[in-house]
Amino acid sequence: MNILLLGSGGREHALAWKLAQSRLCDKLFASPGNPGIADHAELTPLELTDHAAVLAFCEAQAIGLVVIGPEAPLVDGLSDALRGAGVPVFGPSKAAAQLEGSKAFTKELCARHNIPTAGFERVASEAEGMAALGKFGIPVVIKADGLAAGKGVTVAMTRAEAEGAVRDIFSGRFGEAGAEAVIEEFLEGEEASFFAITDGHTIVPFGSAQDHKRVGDGDTGPNTGGMGAYSPAPVLTPLLEGEAIERIVAPTVRAMAQEGMPYSGVLYAGLMLTKNGVQLIEYNARFGDPECQVLMLRLESDLGELMLAVAENRLAALEAPRLSPDTALTVVMAAKGYPETPEKGGAIAGLDGAEATGAKVFHAGTALKDGQLVANGGRVLNVTARGRNATEAQARAYAAVDAIDFADGFCRRDIGYREVAREAQG
Ligand code: AMP
Ligand code: GLY
């Protein structure tokens, strides 16, 4: 079968690497792809918002499975256009992708189905927002409703900051994403991510991870798309994972089916492990980036088989995915200036040396310029390694980082620190 993978980041490089190994994969195409993905796939420039053009490509190349990596094409309904024409797709419909595309949609769904999440109020104007703030304590969380590239959430530590965040959203800064907002109660605890794949009915766990969203060591500085991750996240114990499935993920998948918008694809639950149990922070309708990179390094099953079974509604008949008990850890090398103003064009060398240590380097934002690999985005490389535990995986990942020559780049030096500290305590 021919497979078409959509997207261009480190997540998609990791997916391309695994899909290319699938026994079902005859030829892998990727659009737009990147120089790392080009090692596994033929790149083709498609306009992903032009659904007819993507469909025409699928028909011309006899594509048997389309894998949609990022959220924007999902929220934009690309999977509906393809599925409607009979092309199997891994990725939810436009209606189901509202779980990521609209915070208010998800909060209302949780309220209707008793799914544990922070108390909230929907607001549609600055005045409503200001009035709602009075009902919450401090800290308080303010979120633009729609997709805002990770920038639409403020955890306000003072009343003034909260008011500023409400004003900011209704000033039009986030465009349509900020036409509505959600004000939320602050949840206290440690965060963990849980992944499940589902065809709308059968739900299969796909591992856990912990991300590092702040740009600086010790979780300081502005939020980013993620500066590194590791998997599994043992803080999500088997007991807590069971609770997350039973009280959050399974009721969500059931509710979506009942309400006529079955969810098919990977469901990424951002969880807060609070004193009062596991609470949902948010859903994403796709694999996390860079969480996908560590999951793929642990995945021992055939990714193509799993994704096709999801797309064809027959996940129940398949053996559950096998993930290595090893820990995988990835360090993001970003361009100086990220997240505000990343410098483009910085030269990169030493990737072969880094991989000679046993690590895997995924390309996140690179380009080839006159034969030279250069930075072409905020997050540039994902240096990923496996070990028996987080301590070993961390040491191996940083040994590979140190073999890379990227003068205009930087990375956090403490990815995995919570788990490494727990391991040191035995
Ligand atoms: P989100 O985009 O919804 O994942 O929010 C981004 C980050 O804000 C999360 O990863 C959390 O660290 C934080 N956050 C979001 N909602 C809450 C909440 N209700 N309580 C505490 N922290 C939150
Ligand atoms: N790393 C966080 C995300 O993919 O949303």
Coordinates of C-alpha atoms and ligand atoms in Angstrom, one line a residue:
M1 CA 0.0 0.0 0.0
N2 CA 1.1 3.6 -0.6
I3 CA 0.9 5.9 2.4
L4 CA 0.7 9.7 2.4
L5 CA 1.9 11.5 5.6
L6 CA 1.0 15.2 6.1
G7 CA 3.1 17.6 8.1
S8 CA 6.7 18.8 8.4
G9 CA 7.9 18.6 12.0
G10 CA 9.8 16.3 14.3
R11 CA 6.5 14.4 15.1
E12 CA 6.2 13.7 11.4
H13 CA 9.8 12.6 11.0
A14 CA 9.3 10.1 13.8
L15 CA 6.0 8.9 12.1
A16 CA 7.8 8.6 8.8
W17 CA 10.6 6.6 10.3
K18 CA 8.1 4.1 11.7
L19 CA 5.7 4.0 8.8
A20 CA 8.6 3.3 6.4
Q21 CA 9.3 0.2 8.5
S22 CA 5.7 -1.1 8.2
R23 CA 5.2 -4.3 6.4
L24 CA 2.2 -2.7 4.7
C25 CA 4.1 0.2 3.3
D26 CA 5.1 0.0 -0.4
K27 CA 5.8 3.6 -0.9
L28 CA 5.7 6.5 1.5
F29 CA 4.9 10.0 0.4
A30 CA 5.1 13.1 2.6
S31 CA 3.9 16.6 2.3
P32 CA 5.4 19.0 2.8
G33 CA 8.0 17.0 4.8
N34 CA 11.5 18.0 5.7
P35 CA 15.1 16.9 4.9
G36 CA 14.9 14.2 7.7
I37 CA 11.6 12.9 6.4
A38 CA 13.1 12.8 2.9
D39 CA 15.3 9.9 4.0
H40 CA 12.1 7.7 4.3
A41 CA 9.6 9.3 1.9
E42 CA 9.2 11.0 -1.4
L43 CA 8.3 14.6 -0.7
T44 CA 5.5 16.3 -2.6
P45 CA 4.4 19.9 -2.2
L46 CA 0.6 19.9 -1.6
E47 CA -1.5 22.8 -0.3
L48 CA -3.2 21.1 2.7
T49 CA -6.0 23.6 2.7
D50 CA -6.9 22.6 -0.9
H51 CA -8.8 19.4 -0.1
A52 CA -9.5 18.7 -3.7
A53 CA -5.8 18.8 -4.6
V54 CA -4.9 16.4 -1.7
L55 CA -7.7 14.0 -2.9
A56 CA -6.5 14.2 -6.5
F57 CA -3.0 13.3 -5.4
C58 CA -4.4 10.3 -3.4
E59 CA -6.2 9.1 -6.4
A60 CA -3.3 9.5 -8.8
Q61 CA -0.9 7.7 -6.5
A62 CA -3.3 5.0 -5.3
I63 CA -2.8 6.1 -1.6
G64 CA -4.2 3.4 0.7
L65 CA -3.8 5.5 3.9
V66 CA -3.4 9.1 4.7
V67 CA -1.8 10.0 8.1
I68 CA -2.5 13.6 9.3
G69 CA 0.2 14.8 11.7
P70 CA -0.8 18.3 12.8
E71 CA -4.0 19.7 14.2
A72 CA -4.8 22.5 11.7
P73 CA -5.8 20.2 8.8
L74 CA -7.9 18.1 11.2
V75 CA -9.8 21.1 12.5
D76 CA -10.1 22.3 8.9
G77 CA -11.9 19.0 8.0
L78 CA -9.4 17.5 5.6
S79 CA -10.1 14.0 6.9
D80 CA -13.9 14.4 6.1
A81 CA -13.0 15.3 2.5
L82 CA -10.8 12.3 2.1
R83 CA -13.0 9.8 3.9
G84 CA -16.0 11.0 2.0
A85 CA -14.2 9.9 -1.2
G86 CA -13.3 6.5 0.3
V87 CA -9.7 7.2 1.2
P88 CA -8.8 5.6 4.6
V89 CA -7.5 8.4 7.0
F90 CA -5.8 8.3 10.4
G91 CA -7.1 11.4 12.1
P92 CA -10.4 12.6 13.4
S93 CA -13.2 14.3 11.5
K94 CA -13.7 18.0 11.8
A95 CA -16.6 17.5 14.3
A96 CA -14.5 15.2 16.4
A97 CA -11.4 17.4 16.2
Q98 CA -13.4 20.0 18.2
L99 CA -12.0 18.2 21.2
E100 CA -8.8 20.1 20.4
G101 CA -10.2 23.0 18.3
S102 CA -12.6 24.4 20.9
K103 CA -11.9 24.5 24.6
A104 CA -15.5 25.4 25.3
F105 CA -16.8 22.4 23.3
T106 CA -14.6 20.1 25.4
K107 CA -15.5 21.7 28.7
E108 CA -19.2 21.4 27.9
L109 CA -18.8 17.8 26.9
C110 CA -17.1 17.1 30.2
A111 CA -19.9 18.8 32.1
R112 CA -22.6 16.8 30.2
H113 CA -20.8 13.5 30.9
N114 CA -19.4 14.1 34.4
I115 CA -15.8 13.9 33.2
P116 CA -13.4 15.4 35.8
T117 CA -11.9 18.7 34.7
A118 CA -11.4 22.2 36.2
G119 CA -14.5 24.2 36.9
F120 CA -15.1 26.8 34.2
E121 CA -17.2 29.5 32.7
R122 CA -17.5 30.3 29.0
V123 CA -17.4 34.0 28.1
A124 CA -18.0 35.8 24.8
S125 CA -16.9 39.4 25.6
E126 CA -14.5 41.3 27.7
A127 CA -17.2 42.4 30.1
E128 CA -18.4 38.9 30.6
G129 CA -14.8 37.8 31.1
M130 CA -14.2 40.5 33.8
A131 CA -17.5 39.6 35.6
A132 CA -16.6 35.9 35.5
L133 CA -13.1 36.4 37.0
G134 CA -14.8 37.5 40.3
K135 CA -16.2 33.9 40.7
F136 CA -12.7 32.4 40.7
G137 CA -9.8 32.6 43.1
I138 CA -6.1 33.2 42.2
P139 CA -4.3 31.7 40.4
V140 CA -6.9 31.5 37.6
V141 CA -6.5 30.2 34.1
I142 CA -7.7 32.1 31.0
K143 CA -7.9 30.4 27.6
A144 CA -8.8 31.6 24.1
D145 CA -11.4 29.1 22.8
G146 CA -9.8 28.1 19.5
L147 CA -6.4 27.0 18.1
A148 CA -3.8 29.6 19.1
A149 CA -0.5 27.7 18.5
G150 CA 0.0 27.1 22.2
K151 CA -0.2 30.8 23.0
G152 CA -3.8 31.2 24.0
V153 CA -3.5 30.0 27.7
T154 CA -2.5 32.3 30.6
V155 CA -2.1 30.9 34.1
A156 CA -2.6 34.2 36.0
M157 CA -0.9 34.6 39.3
T158 CA -2.5 38.0 40.1
R159 CA -5.9 39.6 39.4
A160 CA -4.2 42.3 37.2
E161 CA -2.6 39.6 35.1
A162 CA -5.9 37.8 34.7
E163 CA -7.7 41.0 33.6
G164 CA -4.9 41.7 31.1
A165 CA -5.3 38.2 29.7
V166 CA -9.1 38.7 29.2
R167 CA -8.5 42.0 27.5
D168 CA -5.8 40.5 25.3
I169 CA -8.1 37.7 24.0
F170 CA -10.9 40.1 23.2
S171 CA -8.6 42.7 21.6
G172 CA -8.5 40.3 18.6
R173 CA -4.9 39.2 19.1
F174 CA -5.8 35.5 18.4
G175 CA -8.2 36.3 15.5
E176 CA -11.2 33.9 15.4
A177 CA -9.6 31.7 18.1
G178 CA -10.3 34.5 20.5
A179 CA -13.9 35.2 19.7
E180 CA -14.7 33.2 22.9
A181 CA -12.8 32.4 26.0
V182 CA -12.9 30.0 28.9
I183 CA -12.1 31.0 32.5
E184 CA -11.0 28.0 34.5
E185 CA -10.2 27.0 38.1
F186 CA -6.5 26.5 38.7
L187 CA -5.6 22.8 39.2
E188 CA -2.6 21.9 41.3
G189 CA -0.5 18.9 40.7
E190 CA 2.0 17.3 38.4
E191 CA 1.1 17.1 34.7
A192 CA 1.3 13.9 32.6
S193 CA 0.2 13.1 29.0
F194 CA -1.7 9.9 28.2
F195 CA -2.2 8.6 24.6
A196 CA -4.8 6.2 23.3
I197 CA -5.7 5.2 19.8
T198 CA -9.4 4.6 19.0
D199 CA -11.5 3.8 16.0
G200 CA -14.5 5.4 17.7
H201 CA -15.4 2.3 19.8
T202 CA -12.4 0.2 20.7
I203 CA -9.8 2.2 22.9
V204 CA -6.2 1.0 23.1
P205 CA -3.6 2.7 25.4
F206 CA -0.6 4.0 23.5
G207 CA 1.6 5.1 26.4
S208 CA 2.3 8.1 28.6
A209 CA 4.8 10.9 28.5
Q210 CA 5.8 14.1 30.2
D211 CA 6.6 17.2 28.3
H212 CA 8.7 20.3 29.3
K213 CA 6.8 23.4 28.0
R214 CA 8.9 26.2 29.4
V215 CA 11.9 27.4 27.4
G216 CA 14.4 27.4 30.3
D217 CA 15.9 24.9 32.7
G218 CA 13.9 24.4 35.9
D219 CA 10.7 25.3 34.0
T220 CA 11.4 29.0 33.7
G221 CA 10.7 31.5 30.9
P222 CA 7.9 31.6 28.3
N223 CA 5.9 28.6 27.2
T224 CA 6.9 26.8 24.0
G225 CA 5.6 24.0 21.9
G226 CA 7.7 21.7 24.1
M227 CA 11.4 21.6 24.8
G228 CA 11.7 17.9 25.4
A229 CA 9.8 14.8 26.7
Y230 CA 10.3 11.4 28.0
S231 CA 8.1 8.2 28.0
P232 CA 6.9 6.4 29.9
A233 CA 6.0 8.9 32.7
P234 CA 5.9 6.6 35.7
V235 CA 4.2 9.4 37.7
L236 CA 1.1 8.2 35.9
T237 CA 1.1 4.9 37.7
P238 CA -0.9 1.9 36.4
L239 CA -3.6 2.8 39.0
L240 CA -3.8 6.4 37.8
E241 CA -3.7 5.4 34.2
G242 CA -6.7 3.1 34.8
E243 CA -8.5 6.0 36.4
A244 CA -7.7 8.2 33.5
I245 CA -9.1 5.6 31.0
E246 CA -12.2 4.8 33.1
R247 CA -13.2 8.3 34.1
I248 CA -11.9 10.5 31.3
V249 CA -10.9 8.8 28.0
A250 CA -13.5 6.1 27.7
P251 CA -16.5 8.3 28.7
T252 CA -15.2 10.9 26.1
V253 CA -15.0 8.3 23.3
R254 CA -18.5 6.9 24.2
A255 CA -19.9 10.4 24.4
M256 CA -18.5 11.4 21.0
A257 CA -20.0 8.3 19.4
Q258 CA -23.4 8.8 21.2
E259 CA -23.5 12.4 20.0
G260 CA -23.0 11.4 16.4
M261 CA -19.3 12.4 16.0
P262 CA -17.3 9.3 16.6
Y263 CA -13.6 10.1 17.4
S264 CA -11.1 8.1 15.3
G265 CA -7.4 8.6 15.6
V266 CA -5.1 9.2 18.5
L267 CA -6.5 11.0 21.5
Y268 CA -3.9 12.9 23.6
A269 CA -5.1 13.7 27.1
G270 CA -3.2 16.3 29.0
L271 CA -3.8 15.3 32.6
M272 CA -3.3 17.0 36.0
L273 CA -2.6 14.5 38.8
T274 CA -4.3 16.3 41.7
K275 CA -4.9 15.4 45.3
N276 CA -8.5 14.7 44.3
G277 CA -7.6 12.4 41.5
V278 CA -6.8 12.7 37.8
Q279 CA -8.3 15.7 36.0
L280 CA -8.4 16.5 32.3
I281 CA -6.6 19.7 31.4
E282 CA -7.1 19.5 27.7
Y283 CA -7.4 17.2 24.7
N284 CA -5.3 17.2 21.5
A285 CA -6.6 15.4 18.4
R286 CA -3.1 14.3 17.3
F287 CA 0.2 13.0 18.7
G288 CA 2.1 15.5 20.8
D289 CA 5.3 17.0 19.4
P290 CA 7.8 16.1 20.8
E291 CA 5.9 13.3 22.7
C292 CA 5.4 11.4 19.5
Q293 CA 9.2 11.1 19.0
V294 CA 9.6 9.2 22.3
L295 CA 6.6 7.0 21.8
M296 CA 7.8 6.0 18.3
L297 CA 11.3 5.1 19.8
R298 CA 9.5 2.7 22.2
L299 CA 6.9 1.3 19.7
E300 CA 7.7 -2.3 18.8
S301 CA 4.4 -2.9 16.8
D302 CA 3.8 -2.1 13.1
L303 CA 2.6 1.5 13.1
G304 CA 1.1 1.2 9.6
E305 CA -1.1 -1.8 10.7
L306 CA -2.3 0.0 13.7
M307 CA -3.2 3.2 11.8
L308 CA -4.9 1.3 9.0
A309 CA -7.0 -0.6 11.6
V310 CA -8.0 2.6 13.2
A311 CA -8.9 4.1 9.8
E312 CA -10.9 1.0 8.8
N313 CA -12.8 0.6 12.1
R314 CA -11.3 -2.7 13.1
L315 CA -9.0 -2.0 16.0
A316 CA -10.7 -4.6 18.1
A317 CA -9.3 -7.4 15.9
L318 CA -5.7 -6.3 16.3
E319 CA -3.1 -7.1 18.9
A320 CA -2.6 -4.1 21.3
P321 CA 0.5 -2.0 20.5
R322 CA 3.6 -3.2 22.2
L323 CA 5.9 -0.5 23.7
S324 CA 9.3 -1.3 25.0
P325 CA 9.6 -1.0 28.8
D326 CA 12.7 1.2 28.2
T327 CA 12.5 4.9 28.7
A328 CA 12.9 7.1 25.7
L329 CA 13.9 10.7 26.1
T330 CA 14.1 13.5 23.6
V331 CA 15.9 16.9 23.8
V332 CA 14.8 19.7 21.6
M333 CA 17.5 21.7 20.0
A334 CA 16.0 25.1 19.2
A335 CA 17.3 28.1 17.3
K336 CA 18.5 31.0 19.4
G337 CA 15.7 33.4 20.0
Y338 CA 13.0 30.7 20.2
P339 CA 10.1 31.0 21.1
E340 CA 9.9 34.8 20.2
T341 CA 12.2 35.3 17.3
P342 CA 14.1 32.2 16.3
E343 CA 17.1 32.8 14.1
K344 CA 16.9 31.0 10.7
G345 CA 19.8 29.7 8.7
G346 CA 22.2 28.5 11.4
A347 CA 24.5 25.7 10.1
I348 CA 24.1 22.2 11.6
A349 CA 26.7 19.4 11.5
G350 CA 27.6 16.3 13.4
L351 CA 24.3 14.4 13.0
D352 CA 26.1 11.2 12.0
G353 CA 28.3 11.4 15.0
A354 CA 25.3 11.9 17.2
E355 CA 23.6 8.8 15.8
A356 CA 26.8 6.8 16.1
T357 CA 26.2 7.0 19.9
G358 CA 23.0 5.0 19.3
A359 CA 20.6 8.0 19.5
K360 CA 18.1 8.9 16.8
V361 CA 18.0 12.5 15.6
F362 CA 14.6 13.7 14.2
H363 CA 14.5 16.8 12.1
A364 CA 11.9 19.3 13.4
G365 CA 12.7 22.5 11.5
T366 CA 15.6 22.0 9.1
A367 CA 16.2 22.8 5.4
L368 CA 19.0 22.1 2.9
K369 CA 20.7 25.2 1.5
D370 CA 23.3 24.6 -1.2
G371 CA 23.9 21.1 0.3
Q372 CA 24.3 22.5 3.9
L373 CA 21.8 21.5 6.6
V374 CA 20.5 24.7 8.3
A375 CA 17.9 25.7 10.9
N376 CA 14.6 26.6 9.4
G377 CA 12.2 26.9 12.3
G378 CA 12.0 27.5 16.1
R379 CA 12.4 23.9 17.1
V380 CA 15.1 22.4 14.9
L381 CA 16.2 18.9 16.0
N382 CA 14.9 16.3 18.4
V383 CA 17.8 14.3 19.8
T384 CA 16.2 11.1 21.1
A385 CA 17.7 8.1 23.0
R386 CA 16.6 5.0 24.9
G387 CA 17.8 3.6 28.2
R388 CA 16.8 1.3 31.0
N389 CA 15.4 4.3 32.9
A390 CA 15.2 8.1 32.6
T391 CA 18.7 8.6 34.1
E392 CA 20.3 6.4 31.4
A393 CA 18.2 7.8 28.5
Q394 CA 18.9 11.3 29.6
A395 CA 22.7 10.7 29.7
R396 CA 22.6 9.1 26.3
A397 CA 20.5 11.9 24.8
Y398 CA 22.8 14.6 26.0
A399 CA 25.9 12.6 24.9
A400 CA 24.3 12.8 21.4
V401 CA 23.4 16.5 21.8
D402 CA 27.1 17.2 22.6
A403 CA 28.2 15.5 19.3
I404 CA 26.1 18.0 17.3
D405 CA 27.6 21.2 16.0
F406 CA 24.8 23.9 15.9
A407 CA 26.4 27.2 17.1
D408 CA 23.1 29.1 16.7
G409 CA 21.1 26.6 18.7
F410 CA 20.4 25.9 22.3
C411 CA 18.6 23.3 24.4
R412 CA 17.5 22.7 28.0
R413 CA 20.0 20.6 30.0
D414 CA 17.4 19.1 32.4
I415 CA 14.9 17.2 30.3
G416 CA 13.4 14.4 32.5
Y417 CA 14.6 16.0 35.7
R418 CA 11.5 15.1 37.8
E419 CA 11.9 11.4 37.0
V420 CA 15.7 11.4 37.2
A421 CA 15.3 12.9 40.8
R422 CA 12.8 10.2 41.7
E423 CA 15.2 7.5 40.4
A424 CA 18.0 9.0 42.4
Q425 CA 15.9 8.6 45.5
G426 CA 15.3 5.0 44.6
Ligands
AMP1 P1 -3.4 23.9 27.4 O1 -3.0 24.6 26.2 O2 -4.8 23.8 27.8 O3 -2.6 22.6 27.6 O4 -2.7 24.7 28.6 C1 -1.3 24.9 28.6 C2 -0.7 24.7 29.9 O5 -1.4 25.6 30.9 C3 -1.0 23.3 30.5 O6 0.0 22.4 30.0 C4 -0.9 23.5 32.0 O7 0.5 23.6 32.4 C5 -1.5 24.9 32.1 N1 -2.9 24.8 32.5 C6 -4.0 24.8 31.6 N2 -5.1 24.7 32.3 C7 -4.8 24.6 33.6 C8 -5.6 24.5 34.8 N3 -6.9 24.5 34.8 N4 -4.9 24.5 36.0 C9 -3.6 24.6 36.0 N5 -2.8 24.7 34.9 C10 -3.4 24.7 33.7
GLY2 N1 4.1 19.1 23.2 C1 2.8 19.6 23.4 C2 1.9 19.4 22.2 O1 2.2 18.7 21.3 O2 0.7 19.9 22.3

